[in-house]
Structure formats: structure tokens, C-alpha cells
Short mmCIF file of C-alpha atoms and ligand atoms in Angstrom, two decimals:
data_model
loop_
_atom_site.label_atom_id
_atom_site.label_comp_id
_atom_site.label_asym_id
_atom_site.label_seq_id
_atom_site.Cartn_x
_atom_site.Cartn_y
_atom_site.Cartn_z
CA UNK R 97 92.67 99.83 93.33
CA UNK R 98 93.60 103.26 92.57
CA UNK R 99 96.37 104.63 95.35
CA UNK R 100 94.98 108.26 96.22
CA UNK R 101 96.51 111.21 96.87
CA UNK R 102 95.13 113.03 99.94
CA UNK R 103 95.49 116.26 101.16
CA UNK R 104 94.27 117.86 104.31
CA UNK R 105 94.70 121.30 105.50
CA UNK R 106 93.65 123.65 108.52
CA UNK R 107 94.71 125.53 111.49
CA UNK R 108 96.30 124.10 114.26
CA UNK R 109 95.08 121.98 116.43
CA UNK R 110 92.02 120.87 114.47
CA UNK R 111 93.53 117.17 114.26
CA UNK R 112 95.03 116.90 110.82
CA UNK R 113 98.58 115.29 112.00
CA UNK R 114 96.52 112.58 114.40
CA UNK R 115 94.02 111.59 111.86
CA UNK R 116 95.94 112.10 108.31
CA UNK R 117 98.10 109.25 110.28
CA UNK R 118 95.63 107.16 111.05
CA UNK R 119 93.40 107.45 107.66
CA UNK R 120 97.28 106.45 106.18
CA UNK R 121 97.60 103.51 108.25
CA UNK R 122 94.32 102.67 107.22
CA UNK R 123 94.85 102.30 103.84
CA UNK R 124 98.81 101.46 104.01
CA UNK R 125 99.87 104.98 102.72
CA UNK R 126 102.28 106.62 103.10
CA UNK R 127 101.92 109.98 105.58
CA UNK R 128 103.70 113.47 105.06
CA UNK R 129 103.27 116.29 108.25
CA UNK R 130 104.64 119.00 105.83
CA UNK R 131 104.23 121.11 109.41
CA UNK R 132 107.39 119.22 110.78
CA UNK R 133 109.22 120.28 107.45
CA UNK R 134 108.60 124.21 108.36
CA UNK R 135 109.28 123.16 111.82
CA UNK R 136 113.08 121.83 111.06
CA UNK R 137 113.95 124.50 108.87
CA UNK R 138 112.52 127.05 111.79
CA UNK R 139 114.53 125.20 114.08
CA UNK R 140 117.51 125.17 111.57
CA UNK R 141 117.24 128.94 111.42
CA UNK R 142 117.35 129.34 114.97
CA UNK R 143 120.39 126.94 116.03
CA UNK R 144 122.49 128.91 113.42
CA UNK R 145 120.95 132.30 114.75
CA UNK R 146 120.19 133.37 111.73
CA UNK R 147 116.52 136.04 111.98
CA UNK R 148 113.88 135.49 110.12
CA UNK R 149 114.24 139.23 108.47
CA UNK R 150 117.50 137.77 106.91
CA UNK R 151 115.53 136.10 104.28
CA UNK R 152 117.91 135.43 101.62
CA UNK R 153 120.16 133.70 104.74
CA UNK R 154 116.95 131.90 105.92
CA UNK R 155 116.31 130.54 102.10
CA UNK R 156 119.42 129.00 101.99
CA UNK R 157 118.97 127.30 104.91
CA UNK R 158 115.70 125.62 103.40
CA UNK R 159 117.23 125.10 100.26
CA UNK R 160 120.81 123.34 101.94
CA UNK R 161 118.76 121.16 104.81
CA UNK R 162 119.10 117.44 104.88
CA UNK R 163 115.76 116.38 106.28
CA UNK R 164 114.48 112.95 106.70
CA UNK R 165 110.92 112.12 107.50
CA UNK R 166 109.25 108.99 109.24
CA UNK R 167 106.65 107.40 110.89
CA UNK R 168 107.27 105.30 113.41
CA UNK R 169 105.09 104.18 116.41
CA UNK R 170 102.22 106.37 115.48
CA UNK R 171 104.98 109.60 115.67
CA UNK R 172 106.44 111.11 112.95
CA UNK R 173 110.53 111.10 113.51
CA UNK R 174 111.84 113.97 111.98
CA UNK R 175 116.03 113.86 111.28
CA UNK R 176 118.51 116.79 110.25
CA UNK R 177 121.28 115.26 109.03
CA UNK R 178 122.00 112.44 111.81
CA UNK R 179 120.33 114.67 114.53
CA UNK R 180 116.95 113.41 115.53
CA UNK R 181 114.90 116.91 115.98
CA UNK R 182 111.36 114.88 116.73
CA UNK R 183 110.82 116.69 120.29
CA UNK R 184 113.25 119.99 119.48
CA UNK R 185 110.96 121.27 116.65
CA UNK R 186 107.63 120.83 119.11
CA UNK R 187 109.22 123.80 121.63
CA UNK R 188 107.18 126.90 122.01
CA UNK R 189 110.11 128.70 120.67
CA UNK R 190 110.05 127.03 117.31
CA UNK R 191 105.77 126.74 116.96
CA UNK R 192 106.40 131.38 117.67
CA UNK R 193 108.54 131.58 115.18
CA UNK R 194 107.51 129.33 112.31
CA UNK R 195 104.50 131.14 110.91
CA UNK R 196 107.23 134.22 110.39
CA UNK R 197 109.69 131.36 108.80
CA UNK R 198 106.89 129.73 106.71
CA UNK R 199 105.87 133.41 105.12
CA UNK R 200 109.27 133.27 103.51
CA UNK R 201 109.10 132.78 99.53
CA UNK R 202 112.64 130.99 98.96
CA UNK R 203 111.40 128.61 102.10
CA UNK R 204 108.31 127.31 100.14
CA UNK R 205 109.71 127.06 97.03
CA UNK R 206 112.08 124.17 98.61
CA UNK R 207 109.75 122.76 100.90
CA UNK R 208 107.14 122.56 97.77
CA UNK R 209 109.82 121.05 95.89
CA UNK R 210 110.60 118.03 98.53
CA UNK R 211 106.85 117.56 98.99
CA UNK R 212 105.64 117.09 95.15
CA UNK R 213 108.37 114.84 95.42
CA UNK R 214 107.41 112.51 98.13
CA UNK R 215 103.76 112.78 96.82
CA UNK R 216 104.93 111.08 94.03
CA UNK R 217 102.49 108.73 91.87
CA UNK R 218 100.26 108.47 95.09
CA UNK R 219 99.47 106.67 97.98
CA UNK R 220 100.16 109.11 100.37
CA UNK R 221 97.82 111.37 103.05
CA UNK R 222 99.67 114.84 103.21
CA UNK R 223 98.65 117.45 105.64
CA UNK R 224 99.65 121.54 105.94
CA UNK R 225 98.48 124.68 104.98
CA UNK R 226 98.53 124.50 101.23
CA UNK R 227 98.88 121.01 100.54
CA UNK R 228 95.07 121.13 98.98
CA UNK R 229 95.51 124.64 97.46
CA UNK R 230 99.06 124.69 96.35
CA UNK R 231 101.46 122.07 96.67
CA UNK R 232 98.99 118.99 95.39
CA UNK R 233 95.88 120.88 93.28
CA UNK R 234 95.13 117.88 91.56
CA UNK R 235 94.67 115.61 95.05
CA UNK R 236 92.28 113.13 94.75
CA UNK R 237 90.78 114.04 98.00
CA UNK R 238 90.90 117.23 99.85
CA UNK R 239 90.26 117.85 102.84
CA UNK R 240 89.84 120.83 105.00
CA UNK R 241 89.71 119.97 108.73
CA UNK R 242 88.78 122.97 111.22
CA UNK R 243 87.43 122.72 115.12
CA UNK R 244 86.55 126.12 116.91
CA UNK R 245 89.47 127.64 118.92
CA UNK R 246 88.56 126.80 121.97
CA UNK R 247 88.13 123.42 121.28
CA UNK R 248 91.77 123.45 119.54
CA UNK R 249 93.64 125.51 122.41
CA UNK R 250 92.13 122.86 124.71
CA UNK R 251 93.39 119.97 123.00
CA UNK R 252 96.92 121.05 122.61
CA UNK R 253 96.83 122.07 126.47
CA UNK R 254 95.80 118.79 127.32
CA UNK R 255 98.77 117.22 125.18
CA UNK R 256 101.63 119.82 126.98
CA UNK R 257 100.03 119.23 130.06
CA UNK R 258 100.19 115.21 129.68
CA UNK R 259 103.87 115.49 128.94
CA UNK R 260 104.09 117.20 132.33
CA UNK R 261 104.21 120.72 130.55
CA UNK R 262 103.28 124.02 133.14
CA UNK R 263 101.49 125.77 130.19
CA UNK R 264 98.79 128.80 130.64
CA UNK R 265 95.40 128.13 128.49
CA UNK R 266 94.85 131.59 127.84
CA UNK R 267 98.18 132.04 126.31
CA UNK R 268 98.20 129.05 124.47
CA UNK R 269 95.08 130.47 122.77
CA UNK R 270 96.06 133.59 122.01
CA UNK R 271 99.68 131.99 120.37
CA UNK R 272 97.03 129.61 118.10
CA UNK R 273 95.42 132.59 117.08
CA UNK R 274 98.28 134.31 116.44
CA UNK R 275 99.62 131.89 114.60
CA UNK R 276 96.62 131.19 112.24
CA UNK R 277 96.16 134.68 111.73
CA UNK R 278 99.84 134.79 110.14
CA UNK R 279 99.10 131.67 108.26
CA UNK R 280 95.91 132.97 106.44
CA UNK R 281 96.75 136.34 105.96
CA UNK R 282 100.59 135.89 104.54
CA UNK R 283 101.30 136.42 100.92
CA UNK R 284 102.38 133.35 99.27
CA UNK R 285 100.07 130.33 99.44
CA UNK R 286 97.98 130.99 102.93
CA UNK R 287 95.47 128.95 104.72
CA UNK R 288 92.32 128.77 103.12
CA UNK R 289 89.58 126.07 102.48
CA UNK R 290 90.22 125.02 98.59
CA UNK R 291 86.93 125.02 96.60
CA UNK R 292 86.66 121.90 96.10
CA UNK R 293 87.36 120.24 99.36
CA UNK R 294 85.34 119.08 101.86
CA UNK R 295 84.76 120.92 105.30
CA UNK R 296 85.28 118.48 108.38
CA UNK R 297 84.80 119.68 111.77
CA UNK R 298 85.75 118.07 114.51
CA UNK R 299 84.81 119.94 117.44
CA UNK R 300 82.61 117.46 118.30
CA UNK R 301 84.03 114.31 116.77
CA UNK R 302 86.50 111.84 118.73
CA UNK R 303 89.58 110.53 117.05
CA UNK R 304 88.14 107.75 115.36
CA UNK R 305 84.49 109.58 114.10
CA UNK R 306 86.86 112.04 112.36
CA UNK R 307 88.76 109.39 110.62
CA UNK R 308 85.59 107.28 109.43
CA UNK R 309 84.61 110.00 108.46
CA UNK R 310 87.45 111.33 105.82
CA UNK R 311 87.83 107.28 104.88
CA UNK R 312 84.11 107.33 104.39
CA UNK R 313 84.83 110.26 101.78
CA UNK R 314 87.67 108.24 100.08
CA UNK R 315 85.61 105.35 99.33
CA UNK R 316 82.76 107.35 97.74
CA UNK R 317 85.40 109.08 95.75
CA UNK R 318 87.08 106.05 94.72
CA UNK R 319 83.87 104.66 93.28
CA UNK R 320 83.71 107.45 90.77
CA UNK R 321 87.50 106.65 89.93
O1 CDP Z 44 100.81 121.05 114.48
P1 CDP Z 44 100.39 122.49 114.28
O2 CDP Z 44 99.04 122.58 113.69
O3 CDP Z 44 100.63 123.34 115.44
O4 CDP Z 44 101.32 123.11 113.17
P2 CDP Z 44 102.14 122.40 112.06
O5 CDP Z 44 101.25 121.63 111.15
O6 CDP Z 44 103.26 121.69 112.70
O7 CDP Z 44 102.66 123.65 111.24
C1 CDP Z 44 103.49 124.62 111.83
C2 CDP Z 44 103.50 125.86 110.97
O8 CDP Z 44 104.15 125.57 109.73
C3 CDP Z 44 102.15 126.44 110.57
O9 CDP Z 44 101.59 127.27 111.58
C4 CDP Z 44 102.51 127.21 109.32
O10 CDP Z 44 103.07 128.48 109.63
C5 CDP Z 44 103.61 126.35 108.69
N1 CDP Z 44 103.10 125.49 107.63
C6 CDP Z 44 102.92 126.04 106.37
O11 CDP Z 44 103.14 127.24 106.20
N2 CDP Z 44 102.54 125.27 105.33
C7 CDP Z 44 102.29 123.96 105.50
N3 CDP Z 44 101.93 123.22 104.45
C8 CDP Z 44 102.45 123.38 106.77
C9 CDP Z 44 102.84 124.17 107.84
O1 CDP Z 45 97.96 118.58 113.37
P1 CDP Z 45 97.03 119.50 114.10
O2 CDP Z 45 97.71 120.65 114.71
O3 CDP Z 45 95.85 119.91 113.26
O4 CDP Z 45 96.38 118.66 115.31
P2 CDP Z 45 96.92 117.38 116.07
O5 CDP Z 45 98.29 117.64 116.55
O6 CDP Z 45 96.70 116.16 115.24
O7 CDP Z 45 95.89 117.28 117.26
C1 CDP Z 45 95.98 118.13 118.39
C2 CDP Z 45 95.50 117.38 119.61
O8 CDP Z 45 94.09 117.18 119.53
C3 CDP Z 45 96.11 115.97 119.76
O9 CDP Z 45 96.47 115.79 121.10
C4 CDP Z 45 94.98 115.05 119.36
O10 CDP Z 45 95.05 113.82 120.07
C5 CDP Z 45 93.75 115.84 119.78
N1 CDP Z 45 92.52 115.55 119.00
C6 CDP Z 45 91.33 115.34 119.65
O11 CDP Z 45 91.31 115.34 120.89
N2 CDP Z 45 90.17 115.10 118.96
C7 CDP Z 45 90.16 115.10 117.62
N3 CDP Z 45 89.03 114.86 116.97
C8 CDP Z 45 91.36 115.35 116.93
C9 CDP Z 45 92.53 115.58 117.66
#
């Protein structure tokens, strides 16, 4: 059978890291959180100190990192150079200051780069911002997955506050906001439902609907394959 290549994009919280995961395990794919690649270079940025105004600096951090990507026990392991950076890029430092380091041309150009790369001849579920738009037009299967704020700022609470995390709901909504307001309004490649992929909203669908669901959708488009 045909391996696919599958791209799903939307704001945060709406799922797309928990299911794209488990739709690739489904079909022994291969997955790609393209969010942890903005994530290490952020994090990159801000161990060297370097702002995100310096943007030529910031660009040659992208363009210089040694980043390794895995999944492993349902987690995605993310590696700079030998340092493992899996729980350093998930601060609430690094998720203020990524939308400002993902705006950055030079940034997406490399990060583009490594991802058509790993996407390869297929087999692979790869989730972002632009994966559906930009980095993979020609996807076999896109997805846009969306849930209404609320329901997003609630989940993510719920995960800080399971890892024992003092975090204010309020706050965490207005940062989300924030956040998706910088993705779909910046210049280069922003956050918006491709044409031809299909909505999925999950506000009201557990874990495993939403994934039936988007596996449903890749066996009725592999029948037209
Ligand atoms: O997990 P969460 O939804 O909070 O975010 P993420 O997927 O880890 O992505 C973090 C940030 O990286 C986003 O808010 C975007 O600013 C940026 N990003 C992007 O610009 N393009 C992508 N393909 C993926 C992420
Ligand atoms: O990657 P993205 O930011 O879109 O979302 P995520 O990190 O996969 O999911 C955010 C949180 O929502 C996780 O704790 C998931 O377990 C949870 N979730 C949920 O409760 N119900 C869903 N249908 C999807 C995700």
C-alpha cells in the first residue's frame, strides 16, 4: 500500500502532537512535531542570549543547530547536539518567545529545509503551522485540527497542573491567544486552514474519536490512490 504523507496543522492545544502520534503509530509512520524544531532553536537563541530582534544572529543559529528528533515512549525526545532539551523547550519562557522566533524568515527557511527532508518519499504524519500550506503542499492528507480556546487553555492547564505545575487558567489563555494571534497574523507562511484540508474539531472528541477519525479520512483517501 501506498505510504502517505500527512500533514496536520492548528493552534495550540487543539491535539495535533497527541493524535498525529498516535494516527503514526497506527499505521507504523514515522512522526515529525515540527513545533519542537521552533522550540530548540527558541531555546538555542535564548541559552546564547542572543534577542529575537537580532535576526541575522538568530538565523544563524537555525541554520548551525544540530537537532535530533525521536519518538520514544509515546514522547517525542528532542536532542541539541548531545544535550537532551525534551522538558527545557516545554518552559513558559521558551512557548513566549517562540511565536516571535518562528516569524523569523532565515529560521523557516532551515527548519523547511530539515523537514522536506525527513518527509522524504512518505510515511510520515507531520504536524505545525504550515506543514499543510507550506512545507508539504502536495500531502496526501491534510489536516486542519482546531478546538475552541477554552477547551484548549483547559487542556494544557490540566497537563502543567498534572506535572505538579502552579499555573493560572486565565493567563494561560490569554498566552494561547497571544500566541495564535502571532502565528496567523505573521508574514511568512502563517496559520491558516489550507483549502483543501479537512476541518477536525475536537472540542468534543476524546483522544481516540479524534484519531479514528483522521485514520477514517486516510483510508477513504487511500482508496482513490
Ligand atoms: O504544542 P503547541 O501547540 O503549544 O506549540 P508547538 O506545536 O510546539 O509550536 C510552538 C510554536 O512554534 C508555534 O506557536 C509557532 O510559533 C511555531 N511553529 C511554527 O511557526 N511553524 C510550525 N510548523 C510549527 C510551530
Ligand atoms: O500539539 P497541540 O498543541 O495541538 O496539542 P497537544 O499537546 O497534543 O494536546 C494538548 C493537551 O490536550 C494534551 O494534554 C492532550 O492529552 C489533550 N487532548 C485532549 O484532552 N483531548 C483531545 N481530543 C486532544 C488532546
Amino acid at each position: 500500500m501506498k505510504k502517505l504523507i500527512i500533514a496536520i496543522d492548528g493552534p495550540a492545544g487543539a491535539g495535533k502532537s497527541t493524535v498525529a502520534r498516535l494516527v503514526a503509530e497506527r499505521l507504523g509512520y514515522t512522526y515529525i512535531d515540527t513545533g519542537a524544531m521552533y522550540r530548540a532553536v527558541t531555546w538555542d537563541t535564548m541559552r546564547r542570549g542572543i534577542p529575537a530582534e537580532n535576526a541575522e544572529k538568530v538565523a544563524a543559529v537555525a541554520r548551525a543547530i544540530n537537532l535530533h528528533l525521536a519518538t520514544v515512549a509515546g514522547k517525542t525526545l528532542v536532542k541539541v547536539d548531545d544535550t537532551d532539551i525534551t522538558d527545557a523547550i516545554r518552559t513558559p519562557e521558551v512557548s513566549r518567545q517562540v511565536a516571535e522566533i518562528s516569524k523569523n524568515g532565515g529560521v523557516r527557511e532551515a527548519m523547511v529545509h530539515l523537514q522536506r527532508q525527513m518527509a522524504g518519499l512518505g510515511g510520515v504524519v507531520m504536524d505545525g503551522r504550515d506543514i499543510g500550506t507550506h512545507v508539504l503542499p502536495g500531502a496526501d492528507i491534510k489536516i486542519f485540527l482546531t478546538a475552541s480556546i477554552a477547551e484548549r487553555a483547559l487542556r494544557r492547564w490540566r497537563e502543567l497542573t498534572d506535572k505538579g505545575l502552579a499555573v493560572d487558567l486565565a493567563e494561560l489563555r490569554a498566552e494561547i491567544a497571544c500566541r495564535d494571534k502571532a502565528d496567523c497574523e505573521r508574514e511568512i507562511a502563517p496559520l491558516v486552514q489550507a483549502a483543501d484540508a479537512a476541518l477536525v474539531d475536537t472540542t468534543d472528541l476524546t483522544i481516540p474519536q479524534a484519531v479514528e477519525k483522521i485514520l477514517e479520512l486516510c483510508e477513504a483517501r487511500t482508496s482513490v490512490l
